[in-house]
PDB file of C-alpha atoms in Angstrom:
ATOM      1  CA  ASP M   1      -5.140  92.434 164.190  1.00  0.00           C
ATOM      2  CA  VAL M   2      -5.822  96.108 162.464  1.00  0.00           C
ATOM      3  CA  SER M   3      -4.249  95.733 159.516  1.00  0.00           C
ATOM      4  CA  GLY M   4      -5.386  92.030 158.814  1.00  0.00           C
ATOM      5  CA  ALA M   5      -9.075  93.642 159.465  1.00  0.00           C
ATOM      6  CA  VAL M   6      -7.762  96.962 156.804  1.00  0.00           C
ATOM      7  CA  PHE M   7      -6.741  95.104 154.320  1.00  0.00           C
ATOM      8  CA  SER M   8      -9.364  92.557 153.348  1.00  0.00           C
ATOM      9  CA  THR M   9     -11.408  95.131 152.649  1.00  0.00           C
ATOM     10  CA  LEU M  10      -9.321  97.250 150.375  1.00  0.00           C
ATOM     11  CA  GLU M  11      -9.541  96.532 146.849  1.00  0.00           C
ATOM     12  CA  PRO M  12      -6.266  94.046 145.279  1.00  0.00           C
ATOM     13  CA  SER M  13      -4.325  97.710 144.277  1.00  0.00           C
ATOM     14  CA  TYR M  14      -4.510  99.006 147.195  1.00  0.00           C
ATOM     15  CA  GLN M  15      -3.669  95.540 149.043  1.00  0.00           C
ATOM     16  CA  VAL M  16      -0.658  95.739 147.444  1.00  0.00           C
ATOM     17  CA  GLY M  17      -0.525  99.455 147.656  1.00  0.00           C
ATOM     18  CA  MET M  18      -0.728  98.593 151.832  1.00  0.00           C
ATOM     19  CA  THR M  19       1.838  95.726 152.057  1.00  0.00           C
ATOM     20  CA  ASP M  20       4.210  98.138 150.324  1.00  0.00           C
ATOM     21  CA  ALA M  21       3.817 101.173 152.697  1.00  0.00           C
ATOM     22  CA  LEU M  22       4.019  98.850 155.405  1.00  0.00           C
ATOM     23  CA  ASN M  23       7.396  97.744 154.206  1.00  0.00           C
ATOM     24  CA  SER M  24       8.162 100.862 153.702  1.00  0.00           C
ATOM     25  CA  VAL M  25       7.841 102.353 157.223  1.00  0.00           C
ATOM     26  CA  SER M  26       9.742  98.695 158.013  1.00  0.00           C
ATOM     27  CA  VAL M  27      12.480  99.787 156.167  1.00  0.00           C
ATOM     28  CA  LEU M  28      13.134 103.955 157.068  1.00  0.00           C
ATOM     29  CA  GLY M  29      12.476 102.341 160.760  1.00  0.00           C
ATOM     30  CA  THR M  30      15.665 100.083 160.560  1.00  0.00           C
ATOM     31  CA  ILE M  31      17.784 102.988 158.762  1.00  0.00           C
ATOM     32  CA  GLY M  32      16.484 104.843 162.023  1.00  0.00           C
ATOM     33  CA  LEU M  33      17.597 102.576 164.260  1.00  0.00           C
ATOM     34  CA  ALA M  34      20.635 102.248 162.736  1.00  0.00           C
ATOM     35  CA  LEU M  35      21.537 105.567 163.119  1.00  0.00           C
ATOM     36  CA  ILE M  36      20.241 105.845 166.449  1.00  0.00           C
ATOM     37  CA  SER M  37      22.567 102.204 167.752  1.00  0.00           C
ATOM     38  CA  SER M  38      25.172 104.545 166.006  1.00  0.00           C
ATOM     39  CA  LYS M  39      25.530 107.066 169.222  1.00  0.00           C
ATOM     40  CA  GLU M  40      25.683 106.421 172.380  1.00  0.00           C
ATOM     41  CA  ILE M  41      22.046 106.520 173.853  1.00  0.00           C
ATOM     42  CA  VAL M  42      22.055 109.071 176.387  1.00  0.00           C
ATOM     43  CA  ALA M  43      18.781 111.568 176.512  1.00  0.00           C
ATOM     44  CA  GLU M  44      15.741 108.990 177.141  1.00  0.00           C
ATOM     45  CA  GLU M  45      14.280 110.784 174.703  1.00  0.00           C
ATOM     46  CA  THR M  46      16.677 109.568 172.101  1.00  0.00           C
ATOM     47  CA  LEU M  47      15.431 105.852 174.228  1.00  0.00           C
ATOM     48  CA  TRP M  48      12.190 106.420 173.537  1.00  0.00           C
ATOM     49  CA  GLY M  49      12.291 107.526 169.514  1.00  0.00           C
ATOM     50  CA  ALA M  50      14.528 103.981 169.619  1.00  0.00           C
ATOM     51  CA  VAL M  51      11.300 101.887 171.182  1.00  0.00           C
ATOM     52  CA  ALA M  52       8.928 103.931 169.268  1.00  0.00           C
ATOM     53  CA  LEU M  53      11.010 103.083 165.825  1.00  0.00           C
ATOM     54  CA  GLN M  54      11.129  99.303 167.261  1.00  0.00           C
ATOM     55  CA  PHE M  55       7.418  99.390 167.380  1.00  0.00           C
ATOM     56  CA  VAL M  56       6.985 100.824 164.066  1.00  0.00           C
ATOM     57  CA  THR M  57       9.162  98.579 162.151  1.00  0.00           C
ATOM     58  CA  SER M  58       7.989  94.681 163.820  1.00  0.00           C
ATOM     59  CA  TRP M  59       4.627  96.468 162.831  1.00  0.00           C
ATOM     60  CA  GLY M  60       5.545  96.673 159.579  1.00  0.00           C
ATOM     61  CA  ILE M  61       7.296  93.345 159.123  1.00  0.00           C
ATOM     62  CA  ALA M  62       4.301  91.653 160.843  1.00  0.00           C
ATOM     63  CA  LEU M  63       2.274  92.139 158.355  1.00  0.00           C
ATOM     64  CA  THR M  64       4.849  91.155 154.952  1.00  0.00           C
ATOM     65  CA  TYR M  65       4.329  87.622 157.819  1.00  0.00           C
ATOM     66  CA  TYR M  66       0.614  87.480 158.865  1.00  0.00           C
ATOM     67  CA  ILE M  67      -1.183  88.362 155.520  1.00  0.00           C
ATOM     68  CA  PRO M  68       0.393  86.905 152.424  1.00  0.00           C
ATOM     69  CA  SER M  69       1.679  83.713 154.054  1.00  0.00           C
ATOM     70  CA  PRO M  70      -2.097  82.312 155.286  1.00  0.00           C
ATOM     71  CA  LEU M  71      -2.778  83.681 151.645  1.00  0.00           C
ATOM     72  CA  PHE M  72      -0.705  80.761 150.014  1.00  0.00           C
ATOM     73  CA  CYS M  73      -1.269  78.207 152.699  1.00  0.00           C
ATOM     74  CA  VAL M  74      -4.821  78.857 151.464  1.00  0.00           C
ATOM     75  CA  LYS M  75      -4.869  79.649 148.356  1.00  0.00           C
ATOM     76  CA  PHE M  76      -1.244  76.544 147.817  1.00  0.00           C
ATOM     77  CA  GLY M  77      -2.136  74.404 150.164  1.00  0.00           C
ATOM     78  CA  ARG M  78      -5.859  73.624 149.825  1.00  0.00           C
ATOM     79  CA  ALA M  79      -6.427  70.353 151.751  1.00  0.00           C
ATOM     80  CA  HIS M  80      -3.269  70.287 153.435  1.00  0.00           C
ATOM     81  CA  THR M  81      -3.336  74.088 153.967  1.00  0.00           C
ATOM     82  CA  GLY M  82      -2.003  73.019 157.991  1.00  0.00           C
ATOM     83  CA  VAL M  83       0.473  71.470 156.726  1.00  0.00           C
ATOM     84  CA  VAL M  84       1.616  73.959 154.214  1.00  0.00           C
ATOM     85  CA  SER M  85       1.814  76.603 157.523  1.00  0.00           C
ATOM     86  CA  ALA M  86       3.047  73.928 159.187  1.00  0.00           C
ATOM     87  CA  TYR M  87       6.523  73.790 156.392  1.00  0.00           C
ATOM     88  CA  LEU M  88       6.670  78.033 156.308  1.00  0.00           C
ATOM     89  CA  ASP M  89       6.793  78.113 160.561  1.00  0.00           C
ATOM     90  CA  VAL M  90       9.323  75.305 160.347  1.00  0.00           C
ATOM     91  CA  CYS M  91      11.790  77.250 157.697  1.00  0.00           C
ATOM     92  CA  SER M  92      10.584  81.033 159.894  1.00  0.00           C
ATOM     93  CA  ALA M  93      12.119  79.676 162.862  1.00  0.00           C
ATOM     94  CA  SER M  94      15.429  77.822 161.469  1.00  0.00           C
ATOM     95  CA  VAL M  95      16.436  81.310 158.956  1.00  0.00           C
ATOM     96  CA  ALA M  96      15.367  82.672 162.619  1.00  0.00           C
ATOM     97  CA  GLY M  97      17.629  80.684 164.031  1.00  0.00           C
ATOM     98  CA  ILE M  98      20.027  80.535 161.625  1.00  0.00           C
ATOM     99  CA  SER M  99      19.891  84.703 161.478  1.00  0.00           C
ATOM    100  CA  ARG M 100      20.749  84.653 164.994  1.00  0.00           C
ATOM    101  CA  LEU M 101      23.685  83.041 165.429  1.00  0.00           C
ATOM    102  CA  LEU M 102      25.659  84.456 162.242  1.00  0.00           C
ATOM    103  CA  LEU M 103      24.934  88.201 163.524  1.00  0.00           C
ATOM    104  CA  ALA M 104      25.820  87.493 167.232  1.00  0.00           C
ATOM    105  CA  PRO M 105      29.434  88.080 166.427  1.00  0.00           C
ATOM    106  CA  LEU M 106      28.119  91.194 164.254  1.00  0.00           C
ATOM    107  CA  ILE M 107      26.715  92.853 167.474  1.00  0.00           C
ATOM    108  CA  ASP M 108      29.572  92.083 169.354  1.00  0.00           C
ATOM    109  CA  SER M 109      32.334  93.472 166.926  1.00  0.00           C
ATOM    110  CA  VAL M 110      32.565  96.844 166.074  1.00  0.00           C
ATOM    111  CA  TRP M 111      29.964  97.297 163.830  1.00  0.00           C
ATOM    112  CA  GLY M 112      27.648  97.062 167.096  1.00  0.00           C
ATOM    113  CA  TRP M 113      23.803  96.980 166.761  1.00  0.00           C
ATOM    114  CA  ALA M 114      23.996  99.445 164.469  1.00  0.00           C
ATOM    115  CA  GLY M 115      25.488  96.528 162.291  1.00  0.00           C
ATOM    116  CA  PHE M 116      22.483  94.648 162.842  1.00  0.00           C
ATOM    117  CA  TRP M 117      19.784  97.126 161.797  1.00  0.00           C
ATOM    118  CA  TRP M 118      21.738  97.748 158.179  1.00  0.00           C
ATOM    119  CA  VAL M 119      21.380  93.949 158.040  1.00  0.00           C
ATOM    120  CA  MET M 120      18.285  94.081 158.875  1.00  0.00           C
ATOM    121  CA  CYS M 121      17.381  96.917 156.494  1.00  0.00           C
ATOM    122  CA  GLY M 122      19.045  94.906 153.713  1.00  0.00           C
ATOM    123  CA  CYS M 123      16.372  92.195 154.565  1.00  0.00           C
ATOM    124  CA  THR M 124      13.915  94.304 154.858  1.00  0.00           C
ATOM    125  CA  VAL M 125      14.336  96.258 151.336  1.00  0.00           C
ATOM    126  CA  LEU M 126      14.791  92.958 150.345  1.00  0.00           C
ATOM    127  CA  SER M 127      11.440  91.140 152.079  1.00  0.00           C
ATOM    128  CA  THR M 128       9.659  94.353 150.838  1.00  0.00           C
ATOM    129  CA  ALA M 129      10.469  93.987 147.045  1.00  0.00           C
ATOM    130  CA  VAL M 130       9.778  90.068 146.757  1.00  0.00           C
ATOM    131  CA  THR M 131       6.654  90.265 148.995  1.00  0.00           C
ATOM    132  CA  HIS M 132       5.301  93.317 146.627  1.00  0.00           C
ATOM    133  CA  PHE M 133       5.980  90.884 143.695  1.00  0.00           C
ATOM    134  CA  PHE M 134       4.142  87.575 145.864  1.00  0.00           C
ATOM    135  CA  VAL M 135       1.076  89.909 146.915  1.00  0.00           C
ATOM    136  CA  VAL M 136       0.646  91.394 142.928  1.00  0.00           C
ATOM    137  CA  ASP M 137       1.373  87.533 141.878  1.00  0.00           C
ATOM    138  CA  LEU M 138      -1.874  86.564 144.591  1.00  0.00           C
ATOM    139  CA  VAL M 139      -4.026  89.088 144.481  1.00  0.00           C
ATOM    140  CA  ILE M 140      -4.131  90.642 141.343  1.00  0.00           C
ATOM    141  CA  THR M 141      -2.892  88.172 138.478  1.00  0.00           C
ATOM    142  CA  HIS M 142      -5.037  85.219 140.847  1.00  0.00           C
ATOM    143  CA  GLN M 143      -7.914  87.173 141.415  1.00  0.00           C
ATOM    144  CA  SER M 144      -7.969  88.378 137.256  1.00  0.00           C
ATOM    145  CA  GLU M 145      -8.034  84.603 136.210  1.00  0.00           C
ATOM    146  CA  GLY M 146     -10.714  83.866 138.839  1.00  0.00           C
ATOM    147  CA  LEU M 147      -8.678  81.657 141.142  1.00  0.00           C
ATOM    148  CA  LEU M 148      -9.134  83.172 143.838  1.00  0.00           C
ATOM    149  CA  GLY M 149     -12.546  83.952 144.052  1.00  0.00           C
ATOM    150  CA  GLU M 150     -12.775  79.827 145.192  1.00  0.00           C
ATOM    151  CA  ASN M 151     -11.649  80.072 148.683  1.00  0.00           C
ATOM    152  CA  GLU M 152     -12.461  83.511 148.731  1.00  0.00           C
ATOM    153  CA  ALA M 153     -13.991  83.245 152.655  1.00  0.00           C
ATOM    154  CA  ASP M 154     -11.014  81.668 154.162  1.00  0.00           C
ATOM    155  CA  GLU M 155      -9.288  83.874 152.183  1.00  0.00           C
ATOM    156  CA  LYS M 156     -10.658  87.049 154.028  1.00  0.00           C
ATOM    157  CA  ALA M 157     -11.125  85.493 157.296  1.00  0.00           C
ATOM    158  CA  ILE M 158      -7.342  84.505 157.461  1.00  0.00           C
ATOM    159  CA  ALA M 159      -6.565  88.236 156.725  1.00  0.00           C
ATOM    160  CA  ARG M 160      -8.990  89.356 159.251  1.00  0.00           C
ATOM    161  CA  GLU M 161      -6.713  87.032 161.735  1.00  0.00           C
TER     162      GLU M 161
END
C-alpha cells in the first residue's frame, strides 16, 4: 500500500499530519456523498463523481484502520501481537455488523442514502479526532520516551503493508 510506505518514511509529526489529512479528505468525501445522495442521480458525470468520492473516502478511512491498529498491536501486544490483532478484528467486525443493522432502517427511510452518509460523516469526524490523539500518543509521546524504538523494525514493516 502506498500510504503505508509513505507513512513509514515520515517523521512523527508528519505521520500525524498525514493521518489527519487523509481522514479530513474522508470527511469531505462523506459530505460530498451525502449531498450527491440527496438528489436523484440523473447525469452520468454525477454517478462517476460519486464513485470517485467513494474511492477517496474509503482510502482515507483505510489509513485509520491499517496503520494505527497494527502499530498498537505490535507496541502493546508484544509477544501476543496476533491475539491483540484478532481481538481488534472481532471488535471491528462486530461494530460493522451492528452498524449495518442499525443503519438499514435509515437508508429505507425518508433520509435514504443521504442520511446514511451524514451519519458516516459524523463517525468519520469522530474517528479523525480519536485517531489524531492516538497517533500523537503512539508516535510522538512514546518515541520521545524511548518506547517506540524497541520494535521499530516490526512497526515499520507493518506500516509498509
